[in-house]
mmCIF file of C-alpha atoms in Angstrom:
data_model
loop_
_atom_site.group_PDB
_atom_site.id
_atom_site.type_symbol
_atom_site.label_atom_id
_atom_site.label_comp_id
_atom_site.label_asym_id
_atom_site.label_seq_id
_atom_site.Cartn_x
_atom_site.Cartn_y
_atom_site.Cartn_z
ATOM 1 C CA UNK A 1 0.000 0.000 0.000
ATOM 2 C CA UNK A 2 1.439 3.267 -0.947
ATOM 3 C CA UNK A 3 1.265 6.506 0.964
ATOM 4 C CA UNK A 4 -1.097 9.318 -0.284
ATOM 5 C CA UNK A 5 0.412 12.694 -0.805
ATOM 6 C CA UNK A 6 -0.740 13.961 2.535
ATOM 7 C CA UNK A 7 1.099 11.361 4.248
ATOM 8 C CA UNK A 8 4.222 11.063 2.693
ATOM 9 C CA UNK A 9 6.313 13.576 4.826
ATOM 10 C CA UNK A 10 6.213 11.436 8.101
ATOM 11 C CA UNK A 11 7.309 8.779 6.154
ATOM 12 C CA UNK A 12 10.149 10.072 4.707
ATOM 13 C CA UNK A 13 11.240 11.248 7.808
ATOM 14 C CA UNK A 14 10.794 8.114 9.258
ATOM 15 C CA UNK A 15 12.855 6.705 6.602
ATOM 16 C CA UNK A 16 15.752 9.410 7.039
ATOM 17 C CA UNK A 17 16.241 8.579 10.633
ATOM 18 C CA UNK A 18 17.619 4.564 9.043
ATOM 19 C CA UNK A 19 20.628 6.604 6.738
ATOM 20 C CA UNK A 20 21.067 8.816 9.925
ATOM 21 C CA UNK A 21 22.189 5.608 12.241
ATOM 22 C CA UNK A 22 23.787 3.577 9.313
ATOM 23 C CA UNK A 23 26.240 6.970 9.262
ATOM 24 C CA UNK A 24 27.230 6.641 12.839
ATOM 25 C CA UNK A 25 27.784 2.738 12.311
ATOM 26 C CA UNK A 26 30.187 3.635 9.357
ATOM 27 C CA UNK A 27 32.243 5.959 11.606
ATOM 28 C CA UNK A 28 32.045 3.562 14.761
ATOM 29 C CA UNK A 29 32.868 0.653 12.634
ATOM 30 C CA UNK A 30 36.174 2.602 11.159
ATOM 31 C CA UNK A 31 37.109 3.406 14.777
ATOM 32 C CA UNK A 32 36.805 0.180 16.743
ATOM 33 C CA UNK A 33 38.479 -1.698 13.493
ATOM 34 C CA UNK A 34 41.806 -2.661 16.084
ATOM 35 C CA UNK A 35 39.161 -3.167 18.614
ATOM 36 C CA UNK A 36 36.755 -5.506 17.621
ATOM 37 C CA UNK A 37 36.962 -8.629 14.746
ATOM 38 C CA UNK A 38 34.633 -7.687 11.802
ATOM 39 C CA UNK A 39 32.329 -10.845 12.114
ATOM 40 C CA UNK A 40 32.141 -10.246 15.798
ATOM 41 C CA UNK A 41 31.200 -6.856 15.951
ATOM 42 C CA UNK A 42 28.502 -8.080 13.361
ATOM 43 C CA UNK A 43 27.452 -11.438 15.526
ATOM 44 C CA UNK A 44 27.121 -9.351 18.698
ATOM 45 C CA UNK A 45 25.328 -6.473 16.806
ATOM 46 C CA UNK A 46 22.599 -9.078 15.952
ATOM 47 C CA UNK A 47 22.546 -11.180 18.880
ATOM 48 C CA UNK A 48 22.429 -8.285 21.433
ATOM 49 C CA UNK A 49 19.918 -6.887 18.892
ATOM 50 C CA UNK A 50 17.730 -10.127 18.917
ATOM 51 C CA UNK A 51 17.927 -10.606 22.571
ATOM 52 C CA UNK A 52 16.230 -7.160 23.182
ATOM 53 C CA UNK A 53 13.925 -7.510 20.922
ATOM 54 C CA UNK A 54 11.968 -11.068 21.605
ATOM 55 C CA UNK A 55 10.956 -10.147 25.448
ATOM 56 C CA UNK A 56 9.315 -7.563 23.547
ATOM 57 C CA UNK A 57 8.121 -8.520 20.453
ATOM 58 C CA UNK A 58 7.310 -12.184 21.889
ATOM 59 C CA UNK A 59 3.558 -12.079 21.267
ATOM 60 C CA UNK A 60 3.791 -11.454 17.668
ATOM 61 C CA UNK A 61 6.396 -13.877 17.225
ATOM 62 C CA UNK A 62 4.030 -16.619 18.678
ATOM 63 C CA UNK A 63 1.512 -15.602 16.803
ATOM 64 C CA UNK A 64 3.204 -15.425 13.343
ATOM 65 C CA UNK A 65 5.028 -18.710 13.792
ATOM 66 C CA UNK A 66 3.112 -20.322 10.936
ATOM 67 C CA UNK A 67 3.009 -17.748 8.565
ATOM 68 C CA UNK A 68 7.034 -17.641 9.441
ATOM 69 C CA UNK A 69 7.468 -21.209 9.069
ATOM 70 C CA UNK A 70 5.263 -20.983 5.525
ATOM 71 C CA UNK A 71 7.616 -18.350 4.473
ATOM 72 C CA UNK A 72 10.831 -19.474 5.327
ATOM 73 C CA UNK A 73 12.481 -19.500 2.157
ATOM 74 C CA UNK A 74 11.900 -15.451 1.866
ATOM 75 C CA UNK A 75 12.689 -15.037 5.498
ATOM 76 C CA UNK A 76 16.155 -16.592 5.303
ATOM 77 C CA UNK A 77 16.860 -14.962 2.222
ATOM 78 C CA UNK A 78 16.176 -11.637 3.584
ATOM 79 C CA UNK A 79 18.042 -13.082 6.717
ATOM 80 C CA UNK A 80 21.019 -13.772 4.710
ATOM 81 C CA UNK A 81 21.314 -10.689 2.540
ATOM 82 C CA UNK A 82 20.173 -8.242 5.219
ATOM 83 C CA UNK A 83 21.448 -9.474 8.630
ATOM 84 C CA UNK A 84 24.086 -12.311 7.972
ATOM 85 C CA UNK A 85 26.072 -10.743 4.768
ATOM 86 C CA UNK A 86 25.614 -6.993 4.239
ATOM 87 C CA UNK A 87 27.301 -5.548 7.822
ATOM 88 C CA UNK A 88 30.131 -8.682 8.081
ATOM 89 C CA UNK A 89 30.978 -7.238 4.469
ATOM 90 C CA UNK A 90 31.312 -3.340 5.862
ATOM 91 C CA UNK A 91 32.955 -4.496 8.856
ATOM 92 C CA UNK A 92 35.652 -6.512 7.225
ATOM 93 C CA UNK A 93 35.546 -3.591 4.460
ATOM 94 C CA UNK A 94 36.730 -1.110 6.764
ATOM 95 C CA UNK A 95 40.142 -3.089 7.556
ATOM 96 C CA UNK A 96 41.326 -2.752 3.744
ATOM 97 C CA UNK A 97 39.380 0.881 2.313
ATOM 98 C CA UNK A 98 38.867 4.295 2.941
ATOM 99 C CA UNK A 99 36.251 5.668 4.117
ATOM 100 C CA UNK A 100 35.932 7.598 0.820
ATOM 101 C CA UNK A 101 35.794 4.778 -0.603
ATOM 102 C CA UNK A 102 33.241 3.265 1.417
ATOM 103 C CA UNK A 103 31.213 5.549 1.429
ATOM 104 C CA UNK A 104 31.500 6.581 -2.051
ATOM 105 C CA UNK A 105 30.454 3.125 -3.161
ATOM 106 C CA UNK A 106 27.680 2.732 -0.393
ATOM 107 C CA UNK A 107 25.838 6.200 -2.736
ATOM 108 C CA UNK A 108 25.196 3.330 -5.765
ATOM 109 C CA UNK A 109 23.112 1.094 -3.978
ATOM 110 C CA UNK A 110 19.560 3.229 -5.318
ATOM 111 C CA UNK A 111 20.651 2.620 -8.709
ATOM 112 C CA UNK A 112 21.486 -0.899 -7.992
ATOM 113 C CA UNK A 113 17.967 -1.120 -6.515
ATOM 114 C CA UNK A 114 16.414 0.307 -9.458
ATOM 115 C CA UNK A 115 17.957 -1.968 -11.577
ATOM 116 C CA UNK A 116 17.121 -5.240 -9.297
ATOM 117 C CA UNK A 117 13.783 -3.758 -9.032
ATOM 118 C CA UNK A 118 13.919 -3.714 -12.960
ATOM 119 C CA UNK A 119 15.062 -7.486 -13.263
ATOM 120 C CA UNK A 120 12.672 -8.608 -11.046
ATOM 121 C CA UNK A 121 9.450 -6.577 -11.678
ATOM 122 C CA UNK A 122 9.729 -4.352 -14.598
ATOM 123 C CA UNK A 123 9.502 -1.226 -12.472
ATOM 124 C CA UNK A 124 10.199 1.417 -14.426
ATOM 125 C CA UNK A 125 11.595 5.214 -14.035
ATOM 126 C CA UNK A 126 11.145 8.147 -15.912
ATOM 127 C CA UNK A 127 13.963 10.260 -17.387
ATOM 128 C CA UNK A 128 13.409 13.336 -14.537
ATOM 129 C CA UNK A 129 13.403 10.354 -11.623
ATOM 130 C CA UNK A 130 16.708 9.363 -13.436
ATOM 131 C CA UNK A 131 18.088 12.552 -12.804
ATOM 132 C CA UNK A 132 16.980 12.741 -9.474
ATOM 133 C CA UNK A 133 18.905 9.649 -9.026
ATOM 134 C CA UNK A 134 22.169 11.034 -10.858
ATOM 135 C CA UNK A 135 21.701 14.234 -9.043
ATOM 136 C CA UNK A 136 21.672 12.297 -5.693
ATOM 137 C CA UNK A 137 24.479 10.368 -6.279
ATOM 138 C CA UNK A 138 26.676 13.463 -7.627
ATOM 139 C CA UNK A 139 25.537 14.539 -4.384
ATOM 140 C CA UNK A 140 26.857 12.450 -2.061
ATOM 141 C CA UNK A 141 29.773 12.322 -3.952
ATOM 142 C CA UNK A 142 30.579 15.921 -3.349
ATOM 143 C CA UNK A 143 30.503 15.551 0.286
ATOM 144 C CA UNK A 144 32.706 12.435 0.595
ATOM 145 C CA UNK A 145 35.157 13.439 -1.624
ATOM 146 C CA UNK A 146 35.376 17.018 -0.060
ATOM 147 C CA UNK A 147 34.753 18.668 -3.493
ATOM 148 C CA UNK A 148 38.119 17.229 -5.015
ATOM 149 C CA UNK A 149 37.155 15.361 -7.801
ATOM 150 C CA UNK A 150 40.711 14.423 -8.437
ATOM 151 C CA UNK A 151 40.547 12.211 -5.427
ATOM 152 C CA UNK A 152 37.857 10.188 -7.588
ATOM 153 C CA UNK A 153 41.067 9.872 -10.141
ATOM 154 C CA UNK A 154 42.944 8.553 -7.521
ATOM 155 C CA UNK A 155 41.180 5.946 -5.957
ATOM 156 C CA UNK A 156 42.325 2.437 -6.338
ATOM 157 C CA UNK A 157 40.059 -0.467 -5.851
ATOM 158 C CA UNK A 158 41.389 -2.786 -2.876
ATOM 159 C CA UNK A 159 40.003 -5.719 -2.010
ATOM 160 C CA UNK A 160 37.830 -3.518 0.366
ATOM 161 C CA UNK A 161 36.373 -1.704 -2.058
ATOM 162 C CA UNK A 162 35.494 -5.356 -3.891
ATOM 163 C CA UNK A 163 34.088 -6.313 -0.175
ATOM 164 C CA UNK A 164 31.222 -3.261 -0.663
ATOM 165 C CA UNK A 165 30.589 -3.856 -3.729
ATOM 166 C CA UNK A 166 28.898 -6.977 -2.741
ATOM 167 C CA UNK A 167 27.485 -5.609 0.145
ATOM 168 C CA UNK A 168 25.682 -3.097 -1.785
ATOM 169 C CA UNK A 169 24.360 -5.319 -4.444
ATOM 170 C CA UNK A 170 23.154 -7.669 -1.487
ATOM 171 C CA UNK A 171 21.731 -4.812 0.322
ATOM 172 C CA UNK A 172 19.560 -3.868 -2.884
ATOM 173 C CA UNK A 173 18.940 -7.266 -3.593
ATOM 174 C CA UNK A 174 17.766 -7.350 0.105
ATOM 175 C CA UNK A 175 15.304 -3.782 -0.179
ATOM 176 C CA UNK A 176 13.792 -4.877 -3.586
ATOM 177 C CA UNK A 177 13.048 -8.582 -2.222
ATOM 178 C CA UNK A 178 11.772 -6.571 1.040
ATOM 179 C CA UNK A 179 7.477 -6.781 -0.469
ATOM 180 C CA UNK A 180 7.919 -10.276 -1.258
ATOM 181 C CA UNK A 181 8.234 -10.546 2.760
ATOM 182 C CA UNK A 182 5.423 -13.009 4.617
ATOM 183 C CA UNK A 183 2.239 -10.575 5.696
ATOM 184 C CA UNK A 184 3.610 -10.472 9.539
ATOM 185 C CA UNK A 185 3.675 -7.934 12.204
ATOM 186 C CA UNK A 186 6.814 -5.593 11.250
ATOM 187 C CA UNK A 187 8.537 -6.671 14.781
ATOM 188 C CA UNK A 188 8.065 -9.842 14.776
ATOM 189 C CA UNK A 189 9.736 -10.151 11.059
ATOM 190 C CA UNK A 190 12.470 -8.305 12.443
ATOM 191 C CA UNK A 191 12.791 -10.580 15.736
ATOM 192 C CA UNK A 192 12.318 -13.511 12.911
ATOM 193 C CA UNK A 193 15.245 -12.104 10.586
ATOM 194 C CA UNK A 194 17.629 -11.136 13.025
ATOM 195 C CA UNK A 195 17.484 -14.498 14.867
ATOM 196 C CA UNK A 196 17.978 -16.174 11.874
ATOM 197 C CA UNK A 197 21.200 -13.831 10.690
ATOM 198 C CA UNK A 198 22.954 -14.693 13.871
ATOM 199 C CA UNK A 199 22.281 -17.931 13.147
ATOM 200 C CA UNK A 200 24.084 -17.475 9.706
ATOM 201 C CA UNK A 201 27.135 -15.648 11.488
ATOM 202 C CA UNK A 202 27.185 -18.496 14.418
ATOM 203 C CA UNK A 203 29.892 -20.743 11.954
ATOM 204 C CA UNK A 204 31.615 -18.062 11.024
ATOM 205 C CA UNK A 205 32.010 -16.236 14.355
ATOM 206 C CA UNK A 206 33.443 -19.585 15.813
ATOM 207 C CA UNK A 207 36.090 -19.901 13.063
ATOM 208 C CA UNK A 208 36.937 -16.377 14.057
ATOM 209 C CA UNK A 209 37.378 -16.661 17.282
ATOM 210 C CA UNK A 210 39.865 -19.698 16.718
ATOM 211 C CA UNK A 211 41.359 -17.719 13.774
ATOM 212 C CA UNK A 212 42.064 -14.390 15.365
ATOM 213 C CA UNK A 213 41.253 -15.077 19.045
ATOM 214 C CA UNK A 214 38.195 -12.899 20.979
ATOM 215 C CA UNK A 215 38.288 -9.470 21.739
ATOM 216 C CA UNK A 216 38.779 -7.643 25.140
ATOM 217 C CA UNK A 217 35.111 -6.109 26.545
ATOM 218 C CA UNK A 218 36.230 -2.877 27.932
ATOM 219 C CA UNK A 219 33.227 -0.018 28.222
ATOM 220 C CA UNK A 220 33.906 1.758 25.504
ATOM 221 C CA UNK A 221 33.579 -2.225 23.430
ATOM 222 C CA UNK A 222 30.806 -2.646 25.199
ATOM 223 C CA UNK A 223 29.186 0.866 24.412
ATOM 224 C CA UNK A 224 29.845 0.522 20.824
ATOM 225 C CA UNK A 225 28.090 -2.512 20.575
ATOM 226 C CA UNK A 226 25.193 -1.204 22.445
ATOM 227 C CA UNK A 227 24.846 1.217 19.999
ATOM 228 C CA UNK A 228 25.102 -1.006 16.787
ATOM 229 C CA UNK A 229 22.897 -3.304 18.349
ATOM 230 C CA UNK A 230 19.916 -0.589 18.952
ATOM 231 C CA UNK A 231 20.099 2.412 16.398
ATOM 232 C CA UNK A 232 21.618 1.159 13.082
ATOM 233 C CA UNK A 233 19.693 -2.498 13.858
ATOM 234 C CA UNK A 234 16.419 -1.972 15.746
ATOM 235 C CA UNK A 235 15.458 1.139 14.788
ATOM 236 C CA UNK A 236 17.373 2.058 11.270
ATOM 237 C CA UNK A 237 15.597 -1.235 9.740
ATOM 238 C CA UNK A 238 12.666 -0.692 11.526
ATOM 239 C CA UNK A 239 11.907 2.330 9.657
ATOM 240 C CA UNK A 240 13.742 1.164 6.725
ATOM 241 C CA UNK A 241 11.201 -1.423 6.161
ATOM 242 C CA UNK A 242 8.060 0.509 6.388
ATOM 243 C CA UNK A 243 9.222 2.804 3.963
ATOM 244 C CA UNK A 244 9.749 -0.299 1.503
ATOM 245 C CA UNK A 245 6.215 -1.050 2.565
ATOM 246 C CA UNK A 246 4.746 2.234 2.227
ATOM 247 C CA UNK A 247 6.808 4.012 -0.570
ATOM 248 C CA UNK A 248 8.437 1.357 -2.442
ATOM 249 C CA UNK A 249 11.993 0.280 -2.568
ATOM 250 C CA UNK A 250 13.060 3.035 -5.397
ATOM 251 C CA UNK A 251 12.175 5.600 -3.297
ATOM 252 C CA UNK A 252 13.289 4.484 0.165
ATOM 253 C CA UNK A 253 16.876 3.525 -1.683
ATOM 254 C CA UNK A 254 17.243 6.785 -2.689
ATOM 255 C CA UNK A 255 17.903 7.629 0.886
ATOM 256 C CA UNK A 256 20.679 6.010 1.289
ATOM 257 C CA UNK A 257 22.219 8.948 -0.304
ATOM 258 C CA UNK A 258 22.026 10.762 3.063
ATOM 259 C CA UNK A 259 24.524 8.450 4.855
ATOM 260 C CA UNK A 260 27.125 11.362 3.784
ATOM 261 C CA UNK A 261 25.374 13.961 4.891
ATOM 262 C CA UNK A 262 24.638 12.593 7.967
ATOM 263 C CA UNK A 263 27.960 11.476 8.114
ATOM 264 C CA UNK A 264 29.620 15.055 7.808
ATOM 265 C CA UNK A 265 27.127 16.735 10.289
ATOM 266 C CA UNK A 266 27.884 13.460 13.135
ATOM 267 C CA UNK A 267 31.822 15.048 12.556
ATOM 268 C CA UNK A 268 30.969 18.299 12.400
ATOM 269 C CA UNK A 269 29.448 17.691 15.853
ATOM 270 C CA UNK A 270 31.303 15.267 17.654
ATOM 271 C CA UNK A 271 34.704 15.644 15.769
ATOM 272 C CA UNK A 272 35.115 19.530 15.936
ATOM 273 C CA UNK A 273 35.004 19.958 12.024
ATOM 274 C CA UNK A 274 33.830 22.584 10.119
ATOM 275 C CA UNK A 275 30.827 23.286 8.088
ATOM 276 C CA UNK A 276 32.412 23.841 4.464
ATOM 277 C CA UNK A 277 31.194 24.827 0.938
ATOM 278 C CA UNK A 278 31.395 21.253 -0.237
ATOM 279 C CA UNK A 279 29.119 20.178 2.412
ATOM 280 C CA UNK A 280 26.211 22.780 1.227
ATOM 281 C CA UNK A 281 26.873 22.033 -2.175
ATOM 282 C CA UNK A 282 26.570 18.018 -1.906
ATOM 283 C CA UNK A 283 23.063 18.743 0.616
ATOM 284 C CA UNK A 284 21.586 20.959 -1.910
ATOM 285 C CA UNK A 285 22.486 18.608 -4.945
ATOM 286 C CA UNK A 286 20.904 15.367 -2.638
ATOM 287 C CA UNK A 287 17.957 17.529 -1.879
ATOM 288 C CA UNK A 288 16.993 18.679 -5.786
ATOM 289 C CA UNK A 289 17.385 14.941 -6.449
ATOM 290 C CA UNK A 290 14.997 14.157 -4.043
ATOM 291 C CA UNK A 291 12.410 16.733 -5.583
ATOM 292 C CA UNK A 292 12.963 15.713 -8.505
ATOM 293 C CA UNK A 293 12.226 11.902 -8.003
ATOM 294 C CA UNK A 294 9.571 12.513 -6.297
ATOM 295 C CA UNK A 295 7.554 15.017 -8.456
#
């Protein structure tokens, strides 16, 4: 069901708080790299994450358990693409990248969600929603590479940048599968997919632990995964999944192009950096693409 007119603007703000906590992950993720194993920041992200959610969401569970076990195939696909794959792959990412290159990459995934969406159901775009797309990924472009387009020039692809590559084309694959989904409560699929991608990570978190050894909980391991377990988990896919549901996967993709924003505004904030002409430049180019897909 989509949203009428009237409705849309809660939505998309709904939807803009998901890029908002995904931006904080990125930077977390990049700083507790020495701290934490990639596949066990990602396996205690999703258990921690699952473990807060079933006291709560336990009566919706229970009462979708058939429709979950009918759709199981869909639910541990989604699982798989969304839970299990998609953050191991960022994690890991950030050990051999940039965070240009990161996040530069991370700005295709609407496109690659139009074109999935394409494949799979013949949605098409018009040429002015095409722009809106181009203009939102020249966007976010501008603000992660600071206005220097040489340092596009420059970039070499590592096997980090091959690492999100995949993760975005899983992540896409993940939103544009997202309506195929089994008709249950919206908690309870999440309880239902996160369970299930911690059961994915279980084998690999294992051979982690006897490849690289554990990692030391000290508060400020512990806080970060507090926070990767609750905002870019719990609530980021909470409200990126209702704006699948309500405004389709083209348009919810398209904020993904935010991540940079949000990014630049978290350092501005917490890091002490300064708002520059790049940064206005890349918001206002994000924010015509966004009229412009939407008209």
């Amino acid at each position: 069901m989509k949203a009428s007119p009237k409705s849309k603007l809660p939505v998309f703000l709904m939807v803009a708080v998901a890029p908002m906590c995904w931006a904080g992950n990125i930077v977390l993720a990049k700083g507790v790299a020495e701290l934490i194993p990639p596949v066990s920041l990602a396996f205690w992200r999703w258990m921690v994450a699952f473990m807060v959610l079933l006291p709560l969401t336990w009566p919706y569970v229970k009462r979708d358990w058939k429709t979950a076990l009918a759709g199981w195939k869909i639910l541990g696909l989604l699982a798989l693409f969304g839970v299990t794959i998609f953050n191991t792959l960022l994690y890991t990412a950030m050990h051999t990248t940039t965070a240009i290159n990161g996040a530069l990459i991370q700005t295709t995934m609407p496109a690659v969600i139009i074109v999935i969406s394409l494949i799979l159901y013949g949605e098409r775009v018009s040429g002015i929603q095409a722009a809106g797309v181009m203009l939102c990924v020249v966007g976010a472009g501008v603000v992660v590479l600071k206005g220097r387009w040489q340092a596009l020039i420059d970039l070499a692809l590592a096997q980090g940048d091959l690492l999100m590559i995949v993760a975005v084309v899983l992540y896409a694959l993940y939103s544009a599968l997202l309506p195929k989904r089994p008709n249950m409560h919206p908690m309870s699929f999440l309880t239902y997919t996160f369970g299930l991608g911690c059961l994915g990570l279980l084998p690999l978190y294992l051979w982690e632990i006897s490849a690289v050894g554990t990692f030391t909980l000290t508060p400020g391991v512990a806080g970060s995964i507090g926070y990767v377990a609750l905002f870019p988990s719990i609530v980021a896919y909470f409200c990126w999944n209702r704006g699948v549901a309500v405004i389709g996967a083209n348009r919810t993709g398209l904020f993904i192009n935010l991540i940079p924003v949000f990014a630049a505004i978290l350092a501005i904030l917490f890091l002490g950096e300064s708002l520059k002409s790049f940064h206005l430049a890349g918001m206002a180019l994000i924010l015509a693409g966004f009229v412009m897909f939407n008209r």
